[in-house]
PDB file of C-alpha atoms and ligand atoms in Angstrom:
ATOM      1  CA  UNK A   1      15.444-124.804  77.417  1.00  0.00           C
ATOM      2  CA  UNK A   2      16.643-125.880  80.961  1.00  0.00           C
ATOM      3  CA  UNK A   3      16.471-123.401  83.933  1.00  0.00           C
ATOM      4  CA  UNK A   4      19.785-121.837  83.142  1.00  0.00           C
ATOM      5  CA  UNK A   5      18.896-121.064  79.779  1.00  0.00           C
ATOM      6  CA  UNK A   6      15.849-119.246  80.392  1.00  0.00           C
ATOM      7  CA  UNK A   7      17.272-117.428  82.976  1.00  0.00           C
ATOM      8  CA  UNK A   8      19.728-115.929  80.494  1.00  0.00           C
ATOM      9  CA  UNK A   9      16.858-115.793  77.544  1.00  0.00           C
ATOM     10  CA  UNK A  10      15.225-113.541  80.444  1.00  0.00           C
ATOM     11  CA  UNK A  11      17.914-111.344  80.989  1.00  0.00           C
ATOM     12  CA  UNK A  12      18.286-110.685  77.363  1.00  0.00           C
ATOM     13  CA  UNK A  13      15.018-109.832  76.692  1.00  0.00           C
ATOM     14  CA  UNK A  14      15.203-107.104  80.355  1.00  0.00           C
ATOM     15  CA  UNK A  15      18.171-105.857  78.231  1.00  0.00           C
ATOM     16  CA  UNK A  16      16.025-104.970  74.933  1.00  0.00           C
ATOM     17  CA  UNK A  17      12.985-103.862  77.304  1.00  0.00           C
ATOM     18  CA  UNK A  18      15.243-101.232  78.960  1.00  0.00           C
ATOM     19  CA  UNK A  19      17.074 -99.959  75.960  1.00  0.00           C
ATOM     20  CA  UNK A  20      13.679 -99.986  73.980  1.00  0.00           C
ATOM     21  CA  UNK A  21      12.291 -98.152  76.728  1.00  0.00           C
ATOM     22  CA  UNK A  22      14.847 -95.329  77.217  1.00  0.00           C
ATOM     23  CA  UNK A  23      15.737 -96.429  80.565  1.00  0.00           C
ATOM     24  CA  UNK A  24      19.210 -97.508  79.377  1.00  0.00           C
ATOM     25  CA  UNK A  25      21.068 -96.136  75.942  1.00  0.00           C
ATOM     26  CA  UNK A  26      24.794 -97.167  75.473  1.00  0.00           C
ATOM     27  CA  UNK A  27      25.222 -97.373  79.161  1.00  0.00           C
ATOM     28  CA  UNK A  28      23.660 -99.221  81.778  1.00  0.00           C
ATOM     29  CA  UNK A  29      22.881-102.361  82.934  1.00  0.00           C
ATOM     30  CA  UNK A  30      21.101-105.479  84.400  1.00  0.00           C
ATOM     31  CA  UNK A  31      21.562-108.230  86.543  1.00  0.00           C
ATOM     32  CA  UNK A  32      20.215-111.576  88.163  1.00  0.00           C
ATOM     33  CA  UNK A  33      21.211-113.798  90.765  1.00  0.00           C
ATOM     34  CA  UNK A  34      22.347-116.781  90.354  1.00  0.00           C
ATOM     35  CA  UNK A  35      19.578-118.736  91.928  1.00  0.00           C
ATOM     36  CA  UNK A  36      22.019-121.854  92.021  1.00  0.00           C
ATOM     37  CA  UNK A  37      23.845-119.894  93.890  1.00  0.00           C
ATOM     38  CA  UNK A  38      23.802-116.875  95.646  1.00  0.00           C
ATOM     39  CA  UNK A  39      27.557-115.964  95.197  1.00  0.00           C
ATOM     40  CA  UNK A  40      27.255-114.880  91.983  1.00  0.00           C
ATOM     41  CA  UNK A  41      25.069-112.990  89.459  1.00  0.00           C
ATOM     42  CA  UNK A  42      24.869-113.034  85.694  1.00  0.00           C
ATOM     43  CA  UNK A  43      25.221-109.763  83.677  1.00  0.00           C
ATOM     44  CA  UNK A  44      26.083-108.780  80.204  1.00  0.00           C
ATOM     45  CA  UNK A  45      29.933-108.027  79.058  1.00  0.00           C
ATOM     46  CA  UNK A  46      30.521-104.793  78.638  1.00  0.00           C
ATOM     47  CA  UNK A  47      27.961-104.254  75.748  1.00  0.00           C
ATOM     48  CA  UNK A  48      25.232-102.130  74.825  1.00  0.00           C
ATOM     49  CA  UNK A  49      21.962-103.490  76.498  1.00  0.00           C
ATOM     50  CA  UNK A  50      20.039-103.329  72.988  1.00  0.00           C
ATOM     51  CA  UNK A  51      22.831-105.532  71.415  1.00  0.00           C
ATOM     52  CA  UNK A  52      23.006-108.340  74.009  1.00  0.00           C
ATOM     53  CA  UNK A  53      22.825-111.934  73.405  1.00  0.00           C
ATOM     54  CA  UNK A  54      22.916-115.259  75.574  1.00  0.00           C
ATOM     55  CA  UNK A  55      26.385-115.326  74.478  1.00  0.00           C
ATOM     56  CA  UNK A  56      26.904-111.946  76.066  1.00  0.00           C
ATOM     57  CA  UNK A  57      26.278-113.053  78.944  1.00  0.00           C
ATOM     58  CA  UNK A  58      28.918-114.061  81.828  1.00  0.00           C
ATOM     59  CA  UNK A  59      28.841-115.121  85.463  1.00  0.00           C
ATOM     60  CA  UNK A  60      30.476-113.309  88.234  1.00  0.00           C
ATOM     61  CA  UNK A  61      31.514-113.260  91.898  1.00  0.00           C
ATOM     62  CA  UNK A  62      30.203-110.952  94.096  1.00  0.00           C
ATOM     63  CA  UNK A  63      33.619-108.721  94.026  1.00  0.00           C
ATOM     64  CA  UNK A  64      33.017-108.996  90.652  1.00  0.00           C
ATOM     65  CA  UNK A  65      35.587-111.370  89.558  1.00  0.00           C
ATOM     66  CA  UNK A  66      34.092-113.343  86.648  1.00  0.00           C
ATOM     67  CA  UNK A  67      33.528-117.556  86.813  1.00  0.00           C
ATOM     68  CA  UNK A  68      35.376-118.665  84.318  1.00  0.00           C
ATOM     69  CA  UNK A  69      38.072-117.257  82.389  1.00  0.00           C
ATOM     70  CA  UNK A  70      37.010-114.578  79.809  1.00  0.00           C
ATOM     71  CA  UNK A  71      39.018-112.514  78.059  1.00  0.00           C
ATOM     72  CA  UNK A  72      36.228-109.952  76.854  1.00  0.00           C
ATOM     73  CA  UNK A  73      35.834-106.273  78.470  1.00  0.00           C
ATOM     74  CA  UNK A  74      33.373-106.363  81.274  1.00  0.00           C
ATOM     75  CA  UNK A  75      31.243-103.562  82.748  1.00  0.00           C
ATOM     76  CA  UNK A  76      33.371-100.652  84.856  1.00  0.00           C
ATOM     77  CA  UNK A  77      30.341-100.380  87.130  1.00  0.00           C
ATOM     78  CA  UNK A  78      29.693-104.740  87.889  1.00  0.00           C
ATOM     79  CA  UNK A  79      30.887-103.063  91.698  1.00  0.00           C
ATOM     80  CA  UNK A  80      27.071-101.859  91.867  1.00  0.00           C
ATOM     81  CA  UNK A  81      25.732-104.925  90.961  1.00  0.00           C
ATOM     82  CA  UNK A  82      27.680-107.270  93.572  1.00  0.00           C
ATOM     83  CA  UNK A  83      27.592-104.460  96.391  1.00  0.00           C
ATOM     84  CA  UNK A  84      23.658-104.699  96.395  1.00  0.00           C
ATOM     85  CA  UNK A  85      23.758-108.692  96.102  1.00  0.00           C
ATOM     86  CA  UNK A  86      25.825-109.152  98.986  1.00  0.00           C
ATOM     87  CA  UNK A  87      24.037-106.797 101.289  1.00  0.00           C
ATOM     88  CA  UNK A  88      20.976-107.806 100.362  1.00  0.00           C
ATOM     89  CA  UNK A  89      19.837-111.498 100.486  1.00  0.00           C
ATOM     90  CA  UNK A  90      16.347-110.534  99.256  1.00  0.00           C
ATOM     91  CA  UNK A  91      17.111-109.149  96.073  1.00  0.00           C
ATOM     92  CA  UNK A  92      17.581-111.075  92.817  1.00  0.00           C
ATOM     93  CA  UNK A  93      17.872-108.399  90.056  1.00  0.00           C
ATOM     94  CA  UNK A  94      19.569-104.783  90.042  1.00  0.00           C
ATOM     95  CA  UNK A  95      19.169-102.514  87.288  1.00  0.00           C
ATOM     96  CA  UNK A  96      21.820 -99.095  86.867  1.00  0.00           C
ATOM     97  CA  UNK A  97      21.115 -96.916  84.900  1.00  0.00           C
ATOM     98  CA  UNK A  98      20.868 -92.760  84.176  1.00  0.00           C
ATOM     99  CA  UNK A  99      17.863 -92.020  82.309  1.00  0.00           C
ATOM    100  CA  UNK A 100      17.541 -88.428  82.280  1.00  0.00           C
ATOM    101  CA  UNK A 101      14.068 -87.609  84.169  1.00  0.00           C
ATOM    102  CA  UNK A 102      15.825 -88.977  87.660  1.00  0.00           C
ATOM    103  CA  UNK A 103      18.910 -86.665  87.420  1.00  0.00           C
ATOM    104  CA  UNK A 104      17.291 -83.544  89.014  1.00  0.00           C
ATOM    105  CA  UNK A 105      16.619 -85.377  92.014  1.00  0.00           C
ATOM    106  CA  UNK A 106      19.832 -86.546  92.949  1.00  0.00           C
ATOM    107  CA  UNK A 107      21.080 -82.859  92.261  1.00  0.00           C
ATOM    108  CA  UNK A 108      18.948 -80.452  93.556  1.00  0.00           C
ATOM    109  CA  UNK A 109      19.125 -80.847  97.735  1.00  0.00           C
ATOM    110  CA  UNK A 110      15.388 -80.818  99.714  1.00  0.00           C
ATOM    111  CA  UNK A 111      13.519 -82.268  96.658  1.00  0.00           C
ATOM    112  CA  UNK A 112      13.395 -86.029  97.116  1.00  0.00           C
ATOM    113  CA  UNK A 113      12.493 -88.204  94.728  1.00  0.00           C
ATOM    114  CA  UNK A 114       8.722 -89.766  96.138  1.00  0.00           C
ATOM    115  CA  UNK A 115       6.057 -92.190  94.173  1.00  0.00           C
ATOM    116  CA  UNK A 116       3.404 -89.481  92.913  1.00  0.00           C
ATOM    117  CA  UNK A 117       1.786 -92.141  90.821  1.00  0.00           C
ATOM    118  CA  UNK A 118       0.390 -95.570  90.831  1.00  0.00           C
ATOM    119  CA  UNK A 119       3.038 -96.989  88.834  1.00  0.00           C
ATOM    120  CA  UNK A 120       5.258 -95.260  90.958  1.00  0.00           C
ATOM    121  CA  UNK A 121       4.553 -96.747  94.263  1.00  0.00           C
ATOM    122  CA  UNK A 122       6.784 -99.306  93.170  1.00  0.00           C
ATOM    123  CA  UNK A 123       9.676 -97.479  94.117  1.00  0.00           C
ATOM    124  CA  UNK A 124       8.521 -97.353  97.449  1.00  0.00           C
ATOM    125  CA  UNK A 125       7.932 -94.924 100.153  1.00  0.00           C
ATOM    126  CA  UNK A 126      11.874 -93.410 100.648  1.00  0.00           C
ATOM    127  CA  UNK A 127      14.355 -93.044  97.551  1.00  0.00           C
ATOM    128  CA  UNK A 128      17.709 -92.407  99.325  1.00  0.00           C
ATOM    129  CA  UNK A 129      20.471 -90.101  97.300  1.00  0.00           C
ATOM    130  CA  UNK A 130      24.015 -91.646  97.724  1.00  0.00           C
ATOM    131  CA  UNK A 131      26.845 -88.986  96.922  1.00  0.00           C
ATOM    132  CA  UNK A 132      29.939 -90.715  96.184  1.00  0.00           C
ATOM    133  CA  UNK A 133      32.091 -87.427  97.309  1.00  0.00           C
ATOM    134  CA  UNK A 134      31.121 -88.115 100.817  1.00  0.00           C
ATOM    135  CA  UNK A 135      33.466 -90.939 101.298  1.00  0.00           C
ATOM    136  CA  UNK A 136      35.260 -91.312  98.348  1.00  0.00           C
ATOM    137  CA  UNK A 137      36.101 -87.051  97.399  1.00  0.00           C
ATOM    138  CA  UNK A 138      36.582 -86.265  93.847  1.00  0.00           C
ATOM    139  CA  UNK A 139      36.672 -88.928  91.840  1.00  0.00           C
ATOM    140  CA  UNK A 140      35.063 -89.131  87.869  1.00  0.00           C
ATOM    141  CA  UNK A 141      31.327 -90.028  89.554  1.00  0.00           C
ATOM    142  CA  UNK A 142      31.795 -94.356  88.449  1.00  0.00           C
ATOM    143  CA  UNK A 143      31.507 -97.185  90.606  1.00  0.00           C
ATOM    144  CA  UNK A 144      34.772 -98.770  89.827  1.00  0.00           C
ATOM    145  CA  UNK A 145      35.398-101.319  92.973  1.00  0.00           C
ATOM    146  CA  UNK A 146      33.867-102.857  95.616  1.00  0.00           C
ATOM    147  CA  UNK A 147      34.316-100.740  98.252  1.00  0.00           C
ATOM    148  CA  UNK A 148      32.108 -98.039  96.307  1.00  0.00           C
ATOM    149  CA  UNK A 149      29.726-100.801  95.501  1.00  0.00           C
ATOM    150  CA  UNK A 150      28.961-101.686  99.478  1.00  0.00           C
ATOM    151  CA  UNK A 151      28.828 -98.237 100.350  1.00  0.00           C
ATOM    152  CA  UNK A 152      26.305 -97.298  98.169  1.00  0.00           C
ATOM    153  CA  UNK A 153      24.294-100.695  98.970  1.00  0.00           C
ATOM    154  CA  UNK A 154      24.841 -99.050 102.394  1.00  0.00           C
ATOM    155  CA  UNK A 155      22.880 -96.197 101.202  1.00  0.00           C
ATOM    156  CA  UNK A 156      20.014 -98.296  99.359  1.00  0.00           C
ATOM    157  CA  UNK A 157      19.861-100.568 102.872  1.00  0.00           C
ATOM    158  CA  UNK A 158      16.057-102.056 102.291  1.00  0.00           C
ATOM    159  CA  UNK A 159      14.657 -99.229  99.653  1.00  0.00           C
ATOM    160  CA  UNK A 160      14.010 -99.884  96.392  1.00  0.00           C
ATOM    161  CA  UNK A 161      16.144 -97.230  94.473  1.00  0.00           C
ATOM    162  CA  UNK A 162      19.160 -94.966  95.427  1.00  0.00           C
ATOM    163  CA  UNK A 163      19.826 -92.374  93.383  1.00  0.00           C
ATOM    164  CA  UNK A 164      23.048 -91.196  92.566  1.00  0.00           C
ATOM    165  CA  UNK A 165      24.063 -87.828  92.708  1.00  0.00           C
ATOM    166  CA  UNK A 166      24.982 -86.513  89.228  1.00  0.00           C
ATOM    167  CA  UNK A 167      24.790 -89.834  87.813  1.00  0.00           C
ATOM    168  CA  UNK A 168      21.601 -91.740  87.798  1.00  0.00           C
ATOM    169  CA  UNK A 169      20.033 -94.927  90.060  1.00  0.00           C
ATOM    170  CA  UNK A 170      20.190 -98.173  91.365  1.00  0.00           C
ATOM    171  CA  UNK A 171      17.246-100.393  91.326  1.00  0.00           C
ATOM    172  CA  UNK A 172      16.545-103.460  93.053  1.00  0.00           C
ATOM    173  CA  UNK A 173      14.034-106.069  93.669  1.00  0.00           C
ATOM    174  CA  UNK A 174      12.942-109.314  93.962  1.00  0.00           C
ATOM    175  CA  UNK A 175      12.702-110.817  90.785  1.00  0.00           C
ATOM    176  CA  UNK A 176      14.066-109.448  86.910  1.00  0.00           C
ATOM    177  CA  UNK A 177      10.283-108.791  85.900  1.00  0.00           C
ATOM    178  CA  UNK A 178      10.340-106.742  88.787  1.00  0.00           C
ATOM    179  CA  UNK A 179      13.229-104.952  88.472  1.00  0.00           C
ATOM    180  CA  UNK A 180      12.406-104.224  85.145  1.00  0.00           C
ATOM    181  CA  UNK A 181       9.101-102.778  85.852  1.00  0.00           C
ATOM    182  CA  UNK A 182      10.462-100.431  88.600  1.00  0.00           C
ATOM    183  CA  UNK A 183      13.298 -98.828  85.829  1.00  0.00           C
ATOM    184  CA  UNK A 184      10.850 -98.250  83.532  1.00  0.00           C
ATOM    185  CA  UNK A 185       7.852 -96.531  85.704  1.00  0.00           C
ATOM    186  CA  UNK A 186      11.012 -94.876  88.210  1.00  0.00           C
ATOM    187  CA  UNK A 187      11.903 -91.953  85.537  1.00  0.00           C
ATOM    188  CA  UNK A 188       7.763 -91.711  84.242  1.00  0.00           C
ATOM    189  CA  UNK A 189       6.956 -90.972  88.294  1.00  0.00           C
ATOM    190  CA  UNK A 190      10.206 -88.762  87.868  1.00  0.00           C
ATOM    191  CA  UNK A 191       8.736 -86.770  85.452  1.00  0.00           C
ATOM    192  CA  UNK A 192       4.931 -86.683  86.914  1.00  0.00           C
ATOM    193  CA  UNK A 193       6.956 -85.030  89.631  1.00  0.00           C
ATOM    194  CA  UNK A 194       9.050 -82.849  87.892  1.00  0.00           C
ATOM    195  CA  UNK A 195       6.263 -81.541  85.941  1.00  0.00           C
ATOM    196  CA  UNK A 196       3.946 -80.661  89.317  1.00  0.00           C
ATOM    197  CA  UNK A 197       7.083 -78.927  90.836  1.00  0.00           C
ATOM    198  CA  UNK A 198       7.007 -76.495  88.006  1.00  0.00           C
ATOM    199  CA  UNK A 199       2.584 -76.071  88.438  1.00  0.00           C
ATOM    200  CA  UNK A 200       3.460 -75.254  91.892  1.00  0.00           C
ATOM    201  CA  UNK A 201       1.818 -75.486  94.839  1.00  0.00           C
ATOM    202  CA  UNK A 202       2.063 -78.464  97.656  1.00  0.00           C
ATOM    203  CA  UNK A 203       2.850 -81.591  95.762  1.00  0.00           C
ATOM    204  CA  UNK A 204       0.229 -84.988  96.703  1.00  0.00           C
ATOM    205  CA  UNK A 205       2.499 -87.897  97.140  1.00  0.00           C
ATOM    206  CA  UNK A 206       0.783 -91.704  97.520  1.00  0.00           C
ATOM    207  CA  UNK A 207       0.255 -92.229 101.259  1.00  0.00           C
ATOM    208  CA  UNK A 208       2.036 -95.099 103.120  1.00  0.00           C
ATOM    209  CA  UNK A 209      -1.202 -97.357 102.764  1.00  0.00           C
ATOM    210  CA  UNK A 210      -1.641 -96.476  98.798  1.00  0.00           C
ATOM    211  CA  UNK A 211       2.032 -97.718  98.327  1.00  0.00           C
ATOM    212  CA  UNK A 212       1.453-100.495 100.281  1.00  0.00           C
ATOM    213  CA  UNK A 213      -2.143-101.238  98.718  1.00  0.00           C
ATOM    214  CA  UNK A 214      -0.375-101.444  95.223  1.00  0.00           C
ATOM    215  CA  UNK A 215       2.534-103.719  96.050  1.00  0.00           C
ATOM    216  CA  UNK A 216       0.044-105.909  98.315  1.00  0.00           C
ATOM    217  CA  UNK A 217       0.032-109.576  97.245  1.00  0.00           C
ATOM    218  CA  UNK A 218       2.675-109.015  94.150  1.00  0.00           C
ATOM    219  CA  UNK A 219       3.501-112.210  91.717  1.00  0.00           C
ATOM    220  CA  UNK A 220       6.243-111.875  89.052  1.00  0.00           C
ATOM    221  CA  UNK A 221       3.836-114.014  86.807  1.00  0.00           C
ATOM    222  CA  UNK A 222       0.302-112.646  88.005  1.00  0.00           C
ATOM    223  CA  UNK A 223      -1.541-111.708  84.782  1.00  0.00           C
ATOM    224  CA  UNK A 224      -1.083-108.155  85.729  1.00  0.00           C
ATOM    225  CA  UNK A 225       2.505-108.517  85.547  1.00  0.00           C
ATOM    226  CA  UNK A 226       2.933-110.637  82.383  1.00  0.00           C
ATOM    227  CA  UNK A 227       1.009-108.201  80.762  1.00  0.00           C
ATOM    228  CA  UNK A 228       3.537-105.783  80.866  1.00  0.00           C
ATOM    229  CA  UNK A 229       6.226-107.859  80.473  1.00  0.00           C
ATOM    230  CA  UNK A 230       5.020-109.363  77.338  1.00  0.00           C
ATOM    231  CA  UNK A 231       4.102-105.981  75.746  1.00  0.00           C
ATOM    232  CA  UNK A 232       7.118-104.572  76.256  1.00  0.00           C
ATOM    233  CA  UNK A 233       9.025-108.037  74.875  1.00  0.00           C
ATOM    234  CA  UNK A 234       7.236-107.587  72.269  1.00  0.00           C
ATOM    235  CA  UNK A 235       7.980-104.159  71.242  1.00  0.00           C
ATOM    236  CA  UNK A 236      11.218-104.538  71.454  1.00  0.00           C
ATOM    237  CA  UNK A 237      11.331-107.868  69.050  1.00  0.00           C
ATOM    238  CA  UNK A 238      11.527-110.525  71.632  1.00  0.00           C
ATOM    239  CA  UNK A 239       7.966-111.645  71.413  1.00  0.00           C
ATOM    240  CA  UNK A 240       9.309-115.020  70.387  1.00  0.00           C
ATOM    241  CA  UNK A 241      11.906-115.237  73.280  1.00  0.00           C
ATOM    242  CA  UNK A 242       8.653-114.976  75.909  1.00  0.00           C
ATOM    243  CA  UNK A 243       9.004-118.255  78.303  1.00  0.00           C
ATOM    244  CA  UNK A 244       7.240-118.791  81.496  1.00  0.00           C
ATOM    245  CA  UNK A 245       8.755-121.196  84.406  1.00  0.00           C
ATOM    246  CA  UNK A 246       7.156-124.599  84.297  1.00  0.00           C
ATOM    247  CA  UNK A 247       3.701-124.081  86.861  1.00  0.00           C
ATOM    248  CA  UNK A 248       3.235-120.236  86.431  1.00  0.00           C
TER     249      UNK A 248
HETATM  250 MN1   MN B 301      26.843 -95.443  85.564  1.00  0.00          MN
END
């Protein structure tokens, strides 16, 4: 398998690990950089994350223009993808998606969304809400060009999640593995919180130092890491698709 190749065997297997994991369902979706070049991104057709192959996958511009010709349908909401790539050089991987437990959030006005639990701090300290109305009025809630996409980047700037109001998140990160791990933990610490709001009472959120503590000194192939990646691989059938980059 050359680099290419696993980078695509990768972004199948986030695919399966999202849908498996109820982060994603028909809708939703994941990218990665192209770390050839940092003008484009690969991402599924327009496709149902638990039924994506390599073959699935295509290569676009950051306006979202794909590569090379293709005649298949490709996602409405690619705008999110390349919006977040081109503002941010740092990031390599965006997840959107609109798993349930996050909705409130983005809804309810003087309740953000803050890491309450370990696996939670990787969402970082500030989880912005990005309302499309403000600039854009009524329209049916999607991300359908590029102007949407850089103005909710705008909104992300250097957090690790936006929200969206009345429509779910966007996620991004350094790596896929990391990514990956963020969607899936992002609606559990959603629904830690949820559930305290209703005990009542002041809520305990991780301090500034605990967030930082966690993410300290983070490796997408660290043992910690791999461990989660390959159990969740696994459950979702792609224990045999489980590659690591030559040296990690
Ligand atoms: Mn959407």
């Amino acid at each position: 398998m050359n680099e290419q190749e696993r980078l695509i065997n990768d972004l199948v297997i986030a695919n399966r690990i999202l849908a498996h994991e109820d982060v994603v369902d028909a809708y939703g979706h994941v990218s990665i950089r192209n770390p050839k070049n940092p003008n484009t991104f690969f991402m599924a057709r327009s496709l149902a994350p638990e039924l994506v192959t390599p073959n699935d996958i295509v290569e676009l511009d950051l306006d979202g223009n794909p590569v090379s010709d293709e005649t298949r349908h490709l996602y409405l909401e690619r705008f999110i993808h390349g919006g977040i790539f081109e503002a941010r050089p740092d990031v390599m991987s965006v997840v959107h998606a609109h798993a349930e437990d996050i909705l409130p959030f983005g809804i309810a006005n003087g309740t953000p969304l803050r890491p309450v639990i370990h696996s939670g701090s990787f969402i970082g300290a500030h989880v912005p809400v990005w309302d499309i109305a403000d600039r854009f009025g009524d329209t049916n809630l999607l991300v359908a060009n590029v102007e949407q996409g850089r103005d909710l980047a705008k909104t992300l700037a250097n957090n690790n999640v936006a929200l969206m109001r009345g429509h779910g998140f966007a996620a991004a990160a350094g790596s896929l593995i990391e990514v990956v791990r963020m969607s899936v933990y992002l609606p559990r610490n959603a629904r830690a919180l949820s559930a305290a709001l209703r005990l009542g009472g002041e809520i305990k959120s991780l301090s500034p130092g605990e967030i930082d503590a966690r993410n300290r000194g983070y490796k997408p192939y660290s043992p910690e890491t791999w461990r989660a990646w390959e159990y969740w691989a696994t459950k979702c059938g792609c224990g045999d698709r489980l590659t690591k980059p030559d040296g990690e």
